[in-house]
Coordinates of C-alpha atoms in Angstrom, one line a residue:
M1 CA 22.1 -12.9 24.3
S2 CA 20.6 -9.8 26.0
H3 CA 18.1 -9.7 23.1
G4 CA 17.0 -13.3 23.6
P5 CA 13.8 -12.7 25.6
L6 CA 12.7 -9.9 23.2
E7 CA 13.3 -12.1 20.1
A8 CA 11.4 -15.0 21.8
S9 CA 8.5 -12.6 22.6
R10 CA 8.4 -11.3 19.1
S11 CA 8.5 -14.9 17.7
A12 CA 5.7 -15.9 20.0
W13 CA 3.6 -13.1 18.6
D14 CA 4.5 -13.8 14.9
K15 CA 3.2 -17.4 15.4
H16 CA 0.3 -16.5 17.6
P17 CA -3.1 -17.6 16.3
E18 CA -4.8 -14.4 17.4
N19 CA -2.3 -12.4 15.2
S20 CA -4.5 -11.2 12.3
V21 CA -2.1 -12.3 9.7
N22 CA -2.4 -15.9 11.0
W23 CA -6.2 -16.2 10.9
P24 CA -7.8 -18.7 8.6
H25 CA -8.7 -17.5 5.2
H26 CA -12.5 -17.9 5.8
K27 CA -12.3 -15.5 8.8
K28 CA -10.3 -12.9 6.7
W29 CA -12.7 -13.1 3.9
R30 CA -15.8 -12.8 6.1
I31 CA -14.4 -9.5 7.5
V32 CA -13.5 -8.1 3.9
L33 CA -16.8 -9.0 2.4
V34 CA -19.0 -7.5 5.3
I35 CA -16.9 -4.4 5.2
A36 CA -17.1 -4.2 1.3
T37 CA -20.9 -4.5 1.7
V38 CA -20.9 -1.7 4.1
I39 CA -18.8 0.4 1.6
L40 CA -21.4 -0.2 -1.1
L41 CA -24.4 0.6 1.2
V42 CA -22.6 3.9 2.3
G43 CA -22.3 4.8 -1.3
L44 CA -26.0 4.6 -1.8
N45 CA -26.6 7.3 0.8
A46 CA -24.2 9.6 -1.2
T47 CA -26.0 9.6 -4.3
S48 CA -29.5 8.2 -4.0
V49 CA -30.7 11.8 -3.4
T50 CA -29.9 12.8 -7.0
T51 CA -33.0 11.0 -8.6
P52 CA -35.4 12.7 -6.3
G53 CA -33.3 15.9 -6.2
L54 CA -35.9 18.1 -7.9
A55 CA -38.6 16.7 -5.8
I56 CA -36.5 17.7 -2.6
A57 CA -35.8 21.1 -4.1
E58 CA -39.5 21.7 -4.8
H59 CA -40.5 20.6 -1.4
F60 CA -38.1 23.0 0.3
Q61 CA -38.8 25.6 -2.2
V62 CA -35.3 25.7 -3.6
T63 CA -34.6 26.5 -7.3
D64 CA -31.8 25.7 -9.7
T65 CA -32.2 29.1 -11.6
S66 CA -28.9 30.6 -10.6
L67 CA -27.1 27.5 -9.4
P68 CA -28.0 23.7 -9.3
H69 CA -29.0 24.0 -5.5
S70 CA -30.7 20.5 -5.9
F71 CA -27.2 19.0 -6.0
W72 CA -26.0 20.6 -2.8
P73 CA -27.1 17.5 -0.8
V74 CA -24.5 15.5 -2.7
T75 CA -21.8 18.3 -2.6
V76 CA -21.7 18.7 1.1
W77 CA -21.8 14.8 1.5
N78 CA -18.7 14.5 -0.6
T79 CA -16.9 17.4 0.9
G80 CA -17.4 15.8 4.3
A81 CA -16.1 12.4 2.8
A82 CA -13.0 14.2 1.6
I83 CA -12.2 15.5 5.1
G84 CA -13.3 12.7 7.3
P85 CA -10.6 10.1 6.5
M86 CA -8.0 12.5 7.4
V87 CA -9.2 12.7 10.9
G88 CA -10.9 9.4 11.4
M89 CA -8.3 7.0 10.0
P90 CA -5.5 8.1 12.3
I91 CA -7.9 7.6 15.3
L92 CA -8.8 4.1 14.1
E93 CA -5.1 3.4 13.7
N94 CA -4.4 4.5 17.2
F95 CA -7.3 3.1 19.1
G96 CA -8.2 0.0 17.0
I97 CA -10.5 -0.8 14.1
R98 CA -13.4 -2.6 15.8
K99 CA -14.6 -0.2 18.5
G100 CA -14.1 2.8 16.2
Y101 CA -15.8 1.1 13.3
M102 CA -18.8 0.1 15.3
L103 CA -19.2 3.7 16.7
L104 CA -18.8 5.3 13.2
Y105 CA -21.4 2.8 11.8
L106 CA -24.0 3.7 14.6
I107 CA -23.4 7.4 14.1
F108 CA -23.7 7.2 10.3
T109 CA -26.9 5.2 10.6
A110 CA -28.3 7.7 13.2
M111 CA -27.5 10.7 10.7
V112 CA -29.9 9.1 8.2
I113 CA -32.9 9.8 10.6
P114 CA -32.6 13.7 10.4
Q115 CA -32.1 13.3 6.6
A116 CA -35.5 11.6 6.4
L117 CA -37.2 13.9 8.8
A118 CA -35.6 17.2 7.8
Q119 CA -38.1 20.1 7.9
N120 CA -35.9 22.5 6.0
F121 CA -33.1 22.5 3.4
A122 CA -30.4 23.7 5.8
T123 CA -31.1 20.8 8.3
L124 CA -30.9 18.3 5.4
L125 CA -27.5 19.7 4.3
V126 CA -26.0 19.8 7.8
F127 CA -26.7 16.2 8.5
R128 CA -25.8 15.1 5.0
A129 CA -22.3 16.8 5.6
I130 CA -21.9 14.9 8.9
A131 CA -23.0 11.7 7.2
G132 CA -20.4 12.3 4.5
F133 CA -17.7 13.0 7.1
V134 CA -18.4 9.6 8.9
G135 CA -19.2 7.7 5.6
G136 CA -15.9 8.8 4.1
V137 CA -14.2 7.0 7.0
L138 CA -16.2 3.9 6.6
Q139 CA -15.5 3.8 2.9
N140 CA -11.7 3.8 3.5
V141 CA -11.5 1.3 6.2
L142 CA -10.9 -1.8 4.0
E143 CA -7.7 -0.2 2.5
Q144 CA -6.4 -0.3 6.0
V145 CA -7.7 -3.6 7.0
A146 CA -6.4 -5.5 3.9
P147 CA -2.6 -5.0 4.5
E148 CA -3.1 -5.9 8.2
I149 CA -4.4 -9.4 7.5
W150 CA -2.6 -10.2 4.3
T151 CA 1.1 -9.9 4.0
T152 CA 1.9 -10.6 0.3
E153 CA 0.9 -8.5 -2.8
K154 CA -0.6 -11.6 -4.3
E155 CA -3.1 -12.0 -1.5
R156 CA -4.0 -8.3 -1.2
N157 CA -4.6 -7.8 -5.0
L158 CA -8.1 -9.3 -5.0
P159 CA -9.4 -7.6 -1.8
I160 CA -8.2 -4.1 -3.0
T161 CA -9.7 -4.7 -6.4
I162 CA -13.0 -5.7 -4.6
Y163 CA -12.7 -2.4 -2.4
T164 CA -12.4 -0.3 -5.6
F165 CA -15.4 -2.1 -7.3
V166 CA -17.8 -1.6 -4.2
Y167 CA -16.6 1.9 -3.7
V168 CA -17.5 2.9 -7.1
S169 CA -20.5 0.7 -7.4
G170 CA -22.2 2.2 -4.4
V171 CA -22.1 5.7 -5.7
T172 CA -23.1 4.5 -9.1
L173 CA -26.1 2.5 -8.0
G174 CA -27.3 5.3 -5.7
P175 CA -29.5 7.0 -8.3
V176 CA -30.8 3.5 -9.3
F177 CA -31.8 2.9 -5.7
G178 CA -33.4 6.4 -5.6
A179 CA -35.2 5.7 -8.8
I180 CA -36.8 2.5 -7.4
V181 CA -37.9 4.0 -4.1
H182 CA -38.6 7.7 -4.6
E183 CA -42.0 7.1 -6.2
L184 CA -43.2 6.4 -2.7
S185 CA -41.9 9.7 -1.5
W186 CA -38.3 11.2 -1.4
R187 CA -38.3 10.6 2.5
W188 CA -38.7 6.9 1.8
V189 CA -35.3 6.9 0.1
F190 CA -33.8 7.5 3.5
Y191 CA -36.4 5.4 5.5
I192 CA -35.5 2.4 3.5
Q193 CA -31.7 3.1 3.9
L194 CA -32.3 3.3 7.6
I195 CA -34.0 -0.1 7.7
I196 CA -31.1 -1.6 5.6
Y197 CA -28.4 -0.1 7.8
G198 CA -30.2 -1.3 11.0
A199 CA -30.6 -4.7 9.7
M200 CA -26.9 -4.8 8.7
F201 CA -25.6 -3.8 12.1
P202 CA -25.9 -7.2 13.8
V203 CA -23.9 -8.7 11.0
V204 CA -21.2 -6.0 11.3
L205 CA -21.1 -6.5 15.0
L206 CA -20.6 -10.2 14.9
T207 CA -18.2 -10.3 12.0
V208 CA -15.8 -7.3 12.1
K209 CA -13.1 -8.1 14.5
E210 CA -10.1 -6.1 15.5
T211 CA -7.4 -6.4 12.9
R212 CA -4.7 -3.9 14.2
G213 CA -1.7 -6.1 15.1
P214 CA -0.5 -3.7 17.9
I215 CA -3.9 -3.4 19.4
I216 CA -4.3 -7.1 19.6
L217 CA -0.8 -7.5 20.9
S218 CA -1.3 -5.0 23.7
R219 CA -4.5 -6.7 24.9
L220 CA -3.0 -10.1 24.8
A221 CA 0.2 -9.1 26.6
K222 CA -2.0 -8.2 29.7
T223 CA -2.6 -11.9 30.3
D224 CA 0.3 -13.5 28.4
P225 CA 3.7 -12.9 29.8
S226 CA 5.4 -14.4 26.7
L227 CA 4.1 -11.4 24.7
A228 CA 5.0 -8.6 27.2
K229 CA 8.4 -7.6 25.8
A230 CA 7.2 -7.5 22.2
A231 CA 4.3 -5.3 23.4
N232 CA 6.6 -3.0 25.2
E233 CA 8.5 -2.3 22.0
L234 CA 5.5 -1.0 20.2
P235 CA 5.7 2.7 19.2
Q236 CA 3.5 5.0 21.2
P237 CA 2.6 7.9 18.7
K238 CA 0.7 10.8 19.8
L239 CA -2.9 11.1 18.4
L240 CA -2.5 14.7 17.5
S241 CA 0.8 14.0 15.7
L242 CA -0.9 11.2 13.7
I243 CA -3.8 13.6 12.7
Y244 CA -1.4 16.3 11.8
D245 CA 0.7 13.9 9.6
A246 CA -2.7 12.5 8.1
I247 CA -3.6 16.0 7.0
T248 CA -0.4 17.6 5.9
R249 CA 1.4 14.6 4.3
P250 CA -1.3 13.9 1.6
A251 CA -1.3 17.7 0.7
H252 CA 2.4 17.7 0.5
L253 CA 2.6 14.6 -1.6
L254 CA -0.1 16.0 -3.8
F255 CA 1.5 19.3 -4.6
T256 CA 5.2 18.2 -4.6
E257 CA 5.1 14.7 -6.3
P258 CA 4.2 14.9 -10.0
V259 CA 3.3 11.2 -9.9
V260 CA 0.7 11.7 -7.3
F261 CA -0.7 14.9 -8.7
F262 CA -1.3 13.7 -12.3
L263 CA -2.6 10.3 -11.2
T264 CA -5.0 12.0 -8.8
L265 CA -6.2 14.3 -11.5
W266 CA -6.8 11.1 -13.7
A267 CA -8.6 9.1 -11.0
A268 CA -10.5 12.1 -9.7
F269 CA -11.9 13.0 -13.1
C270 CA -13.0 9.4 -13.5
F271 CA -14.7 9.4 -10.1
G272 CA -16.2 12.8 -10.8
L273 CA -17.8 11.6 -14.0
V274 CA -20.0 9.2 -11.9
F275 CA -21.4 12.2 -10.3
I276 CA -21.5 14.3 -13.5
M277 CA -23.6 11.6 -15.0
T278 CA -26.2 12.0 -12.3
Q279 CA -26.7 15.5 -13.7
S280 CA -26.2 14.7 -17.4
I281 CA -28.2 11.6 -17.8
P282 CA -31.6 13.1 -16.6
Q283 CA -31.1 16.1 -18.9
V284 CA -30.2 14.0 -22.0
Y285 CA -32.8 11.3 -21.5
H286 CA -35.7 13.6 -20.3
T287 CA -35.1 15.9 -23.3
N288 CA -34.4 13.5 -26.0
Y289 CA -36.5 10.5 -25.0
A290 CA -39.1 12.0 -22.4
F291 CA -37.8 9.8 -19.7
S292 CA -39.1 10.4 -16.2
D293 CA -36.7 11.0 -13.2
S294 CA -37.1 7.4 -12.2
A295 CA -36.4 6.1 -15.8
S296 CA -33.3 8.3 -15.9
G297 CA -32.1 7.0 -12.6
L298 CA -32.3 3.5 -14.0
V299 CA -30.1 4.3 -16.9
Q300 CA -27.2 4.5 -14.4
V301 CA -27.3 0.8 -14.3
S302 CA -25.3 0.9 -17.6
L303 CA -22.4 2.5 -15.9
W304 CA -22.5 -0.2 -13.3
V305 CA -22.6 -3.0 -15.8
G306 CA -19.4 -1.4 -17.4
E307 CA -17.8 -1.3 -13.9
A308 CA -18.6 -4.9 -13.3
V309 CA -16.9 -5.8 -16.7
G310 CA -14.0 -3.6 -15.6
F311 CA -13.7 -5.5 -12.4
A312 CA -13.5 -8.9 -14.3
A313 CA -10.8 -7.3 -16.5
C314 CA -8.7 -6.3 -13.5
L315 CA -8.1 -9.9 -12.4
P316 CA -6.0 -10.9 -15.3
Q317 CA -4.3 -7.5 -15.1
N318 CA -3.4 -8.3 -11.5
A319 CA -1.9 -11.6 -12.7
Y320 CA 0.2 -9.8 -15.3
Y321 CA 1.5 -7.4 -12.7
L322 CA 2.6 -10.3 -10.5
R323 CA 4.4 -12.1 -13.4
S324 CA 6.4 -8.8 -13.9
A325 CA 8.6 -9.8 -11.0
K326 CA 10.4 -12.2 -13.2
R327 CA 11.7 -9.5 -15.5
N328 CA 12.5 -6.8 -13.0
K329 CA 16.2 -6.1 -13.3
S330 CA 16.5 -3.3 -10.9
D331 CA 14.7 -5.0 -8.0
P332 CA 14.8 -8.8 -8.9
G333 CA 11.8 -10.6 -7.6
I334 CA 9.6 -7.6 -6.9
P335 CA 6.8 -6.8 -9.4
I336 CA 7.1 -3.6 -11.4
P337 CA 4.8 -0.8 -10.5
E338 CA 4.3 0.2 -14.2
A339 CA 2.9 -3.3 -14.8
R340 CA -0.3 -2.1 -13.1
L341 CA -0.9 0.2 -16.0
P342 CA -1.2 -1.7 -19.4
L343 CA -5.0 -2.2 -19.2
S344 CA -5.8 1.3 -17.9
I345 CA -4.2 3.1 -21.1
P346 CA -6.5 1.6 -23.6
A347 CA -9.3 1.7 -21.1
S348 CA -8.7 5.4 -20.8
F349 CA -8.4 6.1 -24.5
I350 CA -11.1 3.7 -25.8
G351 CA -13.4 3.2 -22.8
L352 CA -13.3 6.7 -21.2
A353 CA -12.7 9.1 -24.1
G354 CA -14.3 6.8 -26.7
G355 CA -17.3 6.2 -24.5
L356 CA -17.8 9.8 -23.9
F357 CA -17.6 10.7 -27.6
W358 CA -20.1 7.8 -28.3
Y359 CA -22.4 9.2 -25.6
A360 CA -22.0 12.6 -27.0
W361 CA -22.7 12.1 -30.7
S362 CA -25.5 9.4 -30.2
S363 CA -27.4 11.8 -27.9
F364 CA -30.1 12.7 -30.4
P365 CA -33.8 12.1 -30.3
H366 CA -33.8 10.2 -33.6
V367 CA -31.1 7.8 -32.1
H368 CA -32.5 4.9 -30.1
W369 CA -31.9 5.5 -26.3
M370 CA -29.9 2.2 -26.1
V371 CA -27.1 3.6 -28.3
P372 CA -25.9 6.4 -25.9
T373 CA -26.6 3.9 -23.0
I374 CA -24.0 1.5 -24.4
G375 CA -21.4 4.5 -24.6
L376 CA -22.1 4.9 -20.8
A377 CA -21.2 1.2 -20.3
F378 CA -17.8 1.8 -21.9
V379 CA -17.3 4.9 -19.6
G380 CA -18.1 2.7 -16.5
F381 CA -15.6 0.0 -17.6
A382 CA -12.9 2.7 -17.8
I383 CA -13.8 4.3 -14.5
M384 CA -13.3 0.9 -12.7
V385 CA -10.0 0.0 -14.5
V386 CA -8.4 3.4 -14.1
I387 CA -9.3 3.9 -10.3
T388 CA -7.9 0.4 -9.6
A389 CA -4.8 1.0 -11.6
V390 CA -4.1 4.3 -9.8
D391 CA -4.8 3.0 -6.2
L392 CA -2.6 0.0 -6.8
Y393 CA 0.2 1.9 -8.6
I394 CA 0.4 4.4 -5.8
A395 CA 0.4 1.7 -3.1
D396 CA 3.3 0.0 -5.0
A397 CA 5.5 3.0 -5.8
Y398 CA 5.2 4.7 -2.4
M399 CA 5.0 1.7 0.0
K400 CA 6.0 3.4 3.2
Y401 CA 3.9 6.5 2.3
A402 CA 1.2 4.6 0.5
G403 CA -1.4 5.4 3.0
S404 CA -0.8 9.2 2.6
A405 CA -0.5 9.0 -1.2
I406 CA -3.8 7.0 -1.5
A407 CA -5.4 9.7 0.9
A408 CA -4.3 12.4 -1.5
V409 CA -6.0 10.5 -4.4
A410 CA -9.1 10.0 -2.3
L411 CA -9.2 13.7 -1.4
G412 CA -9.0 14.6 -5.1
E413 CA -11.7 12.1 -6.0
N414 CA -14.2 13.4 -3.4
L415 CA -13.6 17.0 -4.1
F416 CA -14.0 16.5 -7.9
A417 CA -17.2 14.5 -7.0
A418 CA -18.4 17.3 -4.8
W419 CA -17.8 20.4 -6.9
L420 CA -17.4 19.4 -10.6
P421 CA -21.0 18.3 -11.2
L422 CA -22.2 21.8 -10.0
A423 CA -21.2 23.0 -13.5
A424 CA -22.6 20.1 -15.3
K425 CA -26.2 21.4 -15.9
S426 CA -25.1 24.7 -17.1
M427 CA -22.3 23.1 -19.2
Y428 CA -24.8 20.7 -21.0
T429 CA -27.4 23.6 -21.3
T430 CA -24.8 26.1 -22.8
L431 CA -22.7 23.7 -25.0
G432 CA -25.4 21.3 -25.9
F433 CA -25.5 17.6 -25.1
Q434 CA -22.9 16.7 -28.0
W435 CA -20.1 19.2 -27.2
A436 CA -20.5 19.2 -23.4
S437 CA -19.8 15.4 -23.4
S438 CA -17.2 15.8 -26.1
L439 CA -15.3 18.4 -23.9
L440 CA -15.3 15.7 -21.2
G441 CA -13.9 13.3 -23.9
F442 CA -11.1 15.7 -24.8
V443 CA -10.2 16.1 -21.1
A444 CA -10.0 12.2 -20.9
V445 CA -7.7 12.1 -23.8
G446 CA -5.3 14.7 -22.3
L447 CA -5.2 12.9 -18.9
T448 CA -4.3 9.6 -20.5
A449 CA -0.9 11.1 -21.0
A450 CA -0.1 10.5 -17.4
P451 CA -0.1 6.7 -17.4
M452 CA 1.6 6.7 -20.9
V453 CA 4.4 8.7 -19.6
L454 CA 4.7 6.4 -16.5
W455 CA 4.7 3.3 -18.7
W456 CA 7.5 4.9 -20.8
K457 CA 9.7 6.5 -18.2
G458 CA 8.3 5.3 -15.0
E459 CA 11.4 3.8 -13.5
V460 CA 13.3 7.0 -14.2
I461 CA 10.6 9.2 -12.7
R462 CA 10.4 7.0 -9.5
G463 CA 14.1 7.3 -9.3
K464 CA 14.0 11.1 -9.0
S465 CA 11.3 11.1 -6.2
K466 CA 12.7 11.5 -2.7
F467 CA 9.6 9.8 -1.2
I468 CA 9.7 6.9 -3.5
R469 CA 13.5 6.4 -2.9
E470 CA 12.9 6.4 0.8
A471 CA 10.0 4.1 0.4
K472 CA 12.1 1.6 -1.7
H473 CA 14.3 1.0 1.4
Y474 CA 11.3 0.7 3.8
A475 CA 11.0 -2.6 5.5

């Protein structure tokens, strides 16, 4: 009986219309779609500088003789994006999504101004790094918001798949955006982004509401006595402790959990390919077909077309995963994590490796430019399917530690995207177009072993993981 008032208070909160899980679907979807749009737009800032990269380097008298210095604006952006979520996401978790999101959006928008007006290369790099740090947080918010407003896996599948699509699409379409705009001047690449981000802010301000249940509950409890006891039961974690865990736990999982390590390598390689192609495509199409920088940037559309087809293919894959609950003997009624993987295995073999080999051995001047471009579309298809499969598999397998495990994957993706392309130009020059892309294809073949092993022995491997065993009993 002593727990009666507390249980009544919890029940009142569970049924409260302001509880984000009880919001109407149209309200939830407005928030998701606006945040998804921001993720796509942030991605444009990451890679739109690649198309006018040589013009920027020439303006600041930077050469690519010893190193591809023209790619540094992307490297520092992605390095910032790798670090930012580890610090920013715990702060949003502790103080709430809405206020932090608005502040970060304004800071990110403000960082575009010095990028546009930079008078030297160092200034450009410094503010690119800050933009990446803040942008990396903005790119990861939807993964936190979706579980807060949807409680079932069936409901979360589509929002998370959309998240992956816009996350990959933004950085893929950046060079296309740069190709369309940079003929005006490379500075206009940033000016137009500034206009877009400014115009988008009122939409963000009016649409993105607070979704963190504990934050909403604490606010309502100040005026609603029926919620006071439930609010008093909320944990009060220390911010520094949250940041410490957010930094150390992903690193611990990455280097002690083979599942996280190998799936991170697989996904990070795929994400890094988007950025490698910003270096490879201009070389191949300029040398073989005399394409201008703008025309080469437009070729990136082929990757995005493949990603769009991959998004469509992920929808029946999600349905297949949900149906696996009926045949789960170890945990009846719960979908099997390995049911996330069937599409990704042939996508990795045929789309990723096959697409890279296609791109490699059709990159000759006497072969029509559309032929290697089709190979790029296969690569884009695989990138979308693989990254979606990895994110959702990690979330399913690690449940309680899903945030940390996904953060480990995101860290790997951004570090690969930052540093791997620095070797792309010299690799394509030294090995030649055919063998450079073939080398990437062979790596793709090797990495496909990770999902194949999980599909074959996934349940056994999960059973040996301390983190997964703990997560299995998490409620």
